[in-house]
XYZ file of C-alpha atoms in Angstrom:
346
model
C -30.271 8.270 3.114
C -26.895 9.971 2.751
C -25.634 10.928 -0.751
C -22.883 8.315 -0.752
C -25.281 5.538 0.166
C -27.832 6.830 -2.342
C -25.182 6.622 -5.082
C -25.072 2.833 -4.718
C -27.398 1.090 -7.185
C -30.818 0.050 -5.955
C -30.019 -3.598 -6.683
C -26.886 -3.377 -4.540
C -28.820 -1.592 -1.804
C -31.286 -4.485 -1.762
C -28.442 -6.998 -1.388
C -26.918 -5.001 1.439
C -30.259 -4.643 3.198
C -30.871 -8.398 2.963
C -27.362 -9.118 4.263
C -27.815 -6.775 7.224
C -31.251 -8.240 7.997
C -29.836 -11.781 7.950
C -27.345 -10.710 10.578
C -29.748 -8.862 12.842
C -28.696 -5.388 11.760
C -31.785 -4.105 9.939
C -32.117 -1.257 12.416
C -28.458 -0.193 12.288
C -27.790 3.398 11.258
C -25.454 3.402 8.259
C -22.714 6.026 7.942
C -20.431 6.023 4.854
C -16.714 6.249 5.567
C -14.074 7.886 3.398
C -12.513 5.476 0.928
C -9.134 5.206 -0.756
C -7.963 4.563 -4.305
C -9.626 1.129 -4.390
C -13.189 0.182 -5.335
C -14.042 -0.989 -1.811
C -16.664 0.874 0.211
C -17.004 1.002 3.983
C -19.872 2.012 6.225
C -19.992 2.344 9.990
C -23.018 0.552 11.402
C -24.419 2.031 14.599
C -26.404 -0.723 16.266
C -29.766 0.105 17.813
C -28.632 -1.300 21.153
C -25.298 0.538 21.105
C -21.887 -0.190 19.676
C -20.588 -0.044 16.131
C -19.429 -2.395 13.389
C -18.036 -1.924 9.891
C -19.764 -3.002 6.691
C -17.382 -3.897 3.849
C -18.739 -3.718 0.293
C -16.418 -4.859 -2.478
C -17.139 -5.570 -6.168
C -14.275 -8.050 -6.486
C -14.552 -10.476 -3.549
C -12.279 -13.155 -5.014
C -9.449 -10.643 -5.276
C -10.323 -8.688 -2.164
C -12.563 -10.158 0.517
C -11.406 -13.769 0.228
C -7.697 -13.005 0.703
C -8.502 -10.420 3.423
C -10.242 -13.098 5.488
C -7.581 -15.755 4.887
C -4.539 -13.528 5.459
C -6.187 -11.876 8.443
C -6.661 -15.259 10.108
C -2.930 -15.975 9.785
C -1.969 -12.553 11.154
C -4.336 -12.928 14.103
C -2.908 -16.369 14.843
C 0.590 -14.904 15.351
C -0.652 -12.158 17.646
C -1.325 -9.195 15.373
C -4.452 -7.049 15.544
C -6.730 -7.370 12.517
C -10.492 -6.784 12.303
C -12.436 -9.906 13.213
C -14.874 -10.945 10.480
C -18.231 -11.443 12.182
C -20.240 -12.323 9.063
C -19.511 -12.596 5.363
C -21.285 -13.266 2.093
C -18.248 -13.888 -0.059
C -20.239 -14.483 -3.230
C -21.766 -11.011 -2.993
C -18.651 -9.290 -1.635
C -20.146 -8.236 1.698
C -18.774 -8.566 5.210
C -19.283 -7.237 8.717
C -16.178 -6.732 10.805
C -14.984 -5.217 14.060
C -14.794 -1.453 14.217
C -11.310 -0.338 15.226
C -12.558 3.233 15.597
C -11.225 6.358 13.917
C -7.716 6.700 15.302
C -5.740 6.046 12.168
C -2.125 7.061 12.527
C -2.802 9.694 9.860
C -5.523 11.356 11.933
C -3.434 11.180 15.089
C -0.439 12.777 13.391
C -2.614 15.506 11.894
C -3.912 16.228 15.400
C -0.372 16.723 16.676
C 0.435 13.306 18.147
C 4.100 12.496 18.742
C 5.132 10.446 15.681
C 7.845 8.449 17.474
C 5.555 6.068 19.425
C 3.320 5.544 16.393
C 6.193 4.628 14.095
C 7.612 2.382 16.802
C 4.270 0.547 16.966
C 4.277 0.146 13.194
C 7.881 -1.068 13.111
C 7.259 -3.499 15.961
C 4.280 -4.951 14.104
C 6.539 -5.648 11.114
C 9.108 -7.242 13.395
C 6.394 -9.492 14.839
C 5.234 -10.507 11.362
C 8.735 -11.274 10.126
C 9.493 -13.295 13.254
C 6.222 -15.168 13.474
C 4.828 -15.717 9.991
C 4.317 -19.490 9.804
C 6.386 -21.558 7.431
C 4.361 -22.650 4.435
C 1.574 -20.109 4.954
C 2.474 -18.129 1.835
C 2.231 -21.255 -0.295
C -0.968 -22.380 1.412
C -2.544 -18.983 0.712
C -1.160 -18.913 -2.841
C 0.279 -15.439 -2.293
C 1.808 -13.833 -5.389
C 5.596 -14.057 -5.348
C 7.278 -10.685 -5.756
C 10.276 -11.652 -7.827
C 12.023 -9.426 -10.409
C 9.489 -10.364 -13.085
C 6.482 -9.260 -11.028
C 8.132 -6.067 -9.780
C 9.114 -5.154 -13.343
C 5.631 -5.929 -14.681
C 4.093 -3.599 -12.113
C 6.674 -0.875 -12.634
C 5.902 -0.841 -16.381
C 2.804 1.163 -15.510
C 5.195 4.137 -15.488
C 5.909 3.527 -19.176
C 2.216 3.396 -20.022
C 0.638 6.020 -17.758
C 3.351 8.656 -17.278
C 5.931 8.672 -20.034
C 3.587 9.138 -23.043
C 1.795 12.003 -21.291
C 5.011 13.847 -20.452
C 6.833 13.129 -23.712
C 3.839 13.335 -26.021
C 4.624 10.005 -27.678
C 4.977 6.339 -26.642
C 8.354 4.818 -25.992
C 9.875 2.430 -28.511
C 10.083 -1.283 -27.836
C 13.843 -0.875 -27.445
C 13.386 1.799 -24.785
C 10.877 -0.397 -22.959
C 13.225 -3.366 -23.130
C 16.060 -1.254 -21.746
C 13.774 -0.213 -18.876
C 13.177 -3.876 -17.999
C 16.876 -4.694 -18.233
C 17.858 -1.841 -15.931
C 15.336 -2.826 -13.269
C 16.269 -6.500 -13.488
C 19.913 -5.658 -12.812
C 19.049 -3.957 -9.520
C 16.195 -6.248 -8.452
C 17.848 -9.637 -8.811
C 20.240 -9.161 -5.842
C 17.394 -7.780 -3.717
C 15.061 -10.681 -4.481
C 17.725 -13.297 -3.802
C 17.473 -12.899 -0.014
C 15.128 -14.544 2.477
C 11.505 -13.594 1.662
C 8.692 -12.561 3.973
C 5.066 -11.533 3.916
C 4.626 -8.218 2.090
C 1.575 -6.273 3.259
C 2.378 -3.973 0.294
C 0.389 -0.899 1.328
C 1.917 -0.403 4.738
C 1.649 3.237 5.756
C -0.034 5.464 8.334
C -3.393 5.580 6.512
C -3.726 1.831 7.012
C -2.682 1.640 10.671
C -4.839 2.321 13.716
C -3.864 2.880 17.327
C -5.521 0.395 19.660
C -5.442 0.115 23.432
C -3.653 -3.212 23.335
C -0.216 -4.377 24.481
C 2.938 -4.739 22.399
C 2.656 -5.300 18.663
C -1.139 -5.601 19.046
C -1.294 -1.831 19.553
C -1.052 -1.313 15.786
C -4.319 -2.307 14.122
C -3.794 -3.582 10.553
C -6.676 -2.839 8.199
C -5.342 -3.246 4.639
C -3.561 -6.445 3.667
C -5.794 -8.153 1.078
C -3.192 -7.507 -1.641
C -0.363 -9.073 0.339
C 2.403 -10.994 -1.375
C 5.628 -12.852 -0.695
C 8.978 -11.249 -1.340
C 11.846 -9.083 -0.006
C 11.195 -8.160 3.609
C 12.529 -4.605 3.287
C 9.509 -3.599 1.176
C 7.023 -2.780 3.940
C 9.508 -0.839 6.034
C 10.386 1.441 3.129
C 6.664 1.779 2.373
C 6.127 3.014 5.927
C 9.104 5.371 6.063
C 8.979 6.789 2.521
C 5.305 7.682 2.488
C 3.857 9.155 -0.691
C 1.378 11.257 1.296
C 3.429 12.704 4.150
C 6.988 13.620 5.004
C 8.808 11.491 7.566
C 11.695 13.179 9.357
C 15.021 11.589 8.291
C 16.101 11.101 11.919
C 12.854 9.289 12.713
C 13.155 7.093 9.631
C 16.735 6.195 10.496
C 15.736 5.359 14.082
C 13.079 2.947 12.797
C 15.519 1.228 10.439
C 17.922 0.833 13.348
C 15.088 -0.480 15.552
C 14.162 -3.064 12.934
C 17.735 -4.194 12.339
C 18.380 -4.497 16.087
C 15.589 -7.077 16.194
C 17.384 -9.162 13.561
C 21.077 -9.036 14.504
C 22.003 -11.678 11.926
C 20.731 -9.511 9.060
C 23.323 -7.954 6.755
C 22.495 -4.319 7.524
C 24.209 -2.917 4.432
C 22.382 -5.350 2.136
C 19.091 -4.534 3.853
C 19.598 -0.807 3.290
C 20.440 -1.444 -0.362
C 17.236 -3.444 -0.654
C 15.282 -0.554 0.869
C 16.751 1.801 -1.729
C 15.857 -0.437 -4.677
C 12.383 -1.318 -3.404
C 11.717 2.296 -2.531
C 12.577 3.278 -6.099
C 10.277 0.545 -7.446
C 7.430 1.735 -5.271
C 7.875 5.438 -6.038
C 8.080 4.809 -9.790
C 4.794 2.926 -9.731
C 3.086 5.458 -7.445
C 3.946 8.331 -9.800
C 2.150 6.420 -12.544
C -0.823 5.495 -10.347
C -1.400 9.090 -9.240
C -1.283 10.361 -12.820
C -3.602 7.589 -14.007
C -6.111 8.438 -11.257
C -5.996 12.107 -12.252
C -6.400 11.471 -15.978
C -8.713 8.482 -15.894
C -10.949 9.413 -12.969
C -10.426 13.146 -12.533
C -9.037 12.588 -9.034
C -6.685 15.558 -9.032
C -6.094 15.497 -5.279
C -3.437 12.828 -5.719
C -1.291 15.179 -7.794
C -0.440 17.301 -4.773
C 1.788 14.430 -3.657
C 3.730 14.093 -6.921
C 6.574 16.467 -5.955
C 7.159 14.497 -2.755
C 7.184 11.156 -4.572
C 9.622 12.509 -7.141
C 11.906 13.797 -4.356
C 11.891 10.362 -2.770
C 12.564 8.683 -6.106
C 15.379 11.094 -6.972
C 17.030 10.406 -3.613
C 17.067 6.672 -4.351
C 18.229 7.092 -7.956
C 21.265 8.970 -6.645
C 22.469 5.851 -4.798
C 25.028 3.574 -6.494
C 22.817 0.478 -6.232
C 20.312 2.197 -8.558
C 22.925 3.031 -11.204
C 21.374 1.155 -14.152
C 17.915 2.574 -13.478
C 19.248 6.091 -12.941
C 21.009 5.817 -16.306
C 17.737 4.918 -18.028
C 15.973 7.895 -16.441
C 18.801 10.234 -17.443
C 18.548 9.107 -21.067
C 14.766 9.132 -21.406
C 13.435 11.611 -18.875
C 15.777 14.499 -18.031
C 15.568 15.815 -14.447
C 13.736 19.016 -15.419
C 10.882 16.961 -16.953
C 10.382 14.520 -14.122
C 7.910 16.431 -11.984
C 6.571 18.720 -14.693
C 3.271 16.924 -15.215
C 0.141 19.115 -15.103
C -3.382 17.770 -15.585
C -5.328 19.833 -18.134
C -8.191 21.772 -16.560
C -10.568 20.322 -19.154
C -10.591 16.742 -17.851
């Protein structure tokens, strides 16, 4: 048994073994796969007769597996590629799904693949979603609505996980209230437009190249935390990636590609929305990376902090982010923004 599998409790191993046996996979060879910042685990199952599947093991099925299955069914129905769920024990948080292989966009790019076709696939998948998402599906699935209140609530993690560490003291209630007010001023215009499905973690780590036509060529593997809100969010998530640099010319070409598919869209308003939503996302990611480093000792995320701060600074310099930039200038001077260092003792 591999170390990662051995680390799972014996009780959980027994549940997994029973689940695999019930689905004719007792003899499958289990290979742990690298995870992400979530609590989900994945294993590749090599069947005795040939072929592979993926085992999904999640401790929070109501928040994770249930929406993954439901949202995936809607995406598949409009022609997108998502892993088919072949068996599931929702109560225990276990599922068996198709194996899309190992060609994540991240691995392909690291191996020297031309980024242009990959980003075109990803952009075209978003276009297909925003054209085809069925009316009423968000309400039927009870997706969380990303309005100013929810964006602000999530962005407050920056006040709790980053600011006290850098400053050495917690912010006052007045400072926190001013933070909310600044974000509300820039978010309300952005959230007033036509909403769409938000995959919310749309980047090259969560996309896989498949030998399929059109928008199906991009395999979607992470959408269980999807919501409903401003449609610029996923495009800025793709093009302003916390983990890798995207060439400005390539990013601009993808924005133009997206806008060309929706000629009735106010292009200037869409770009303003990208700036605001990018700033929201980067502010929260800074806090998440620091929390992972401090709370779980996962220092590897800190290597990305300078990039995320560069992306955030670029958005704060835009006029549409004026109120938020003013708050940062008052409470976190530029020379303190990327100065965080995790103590070696944690």
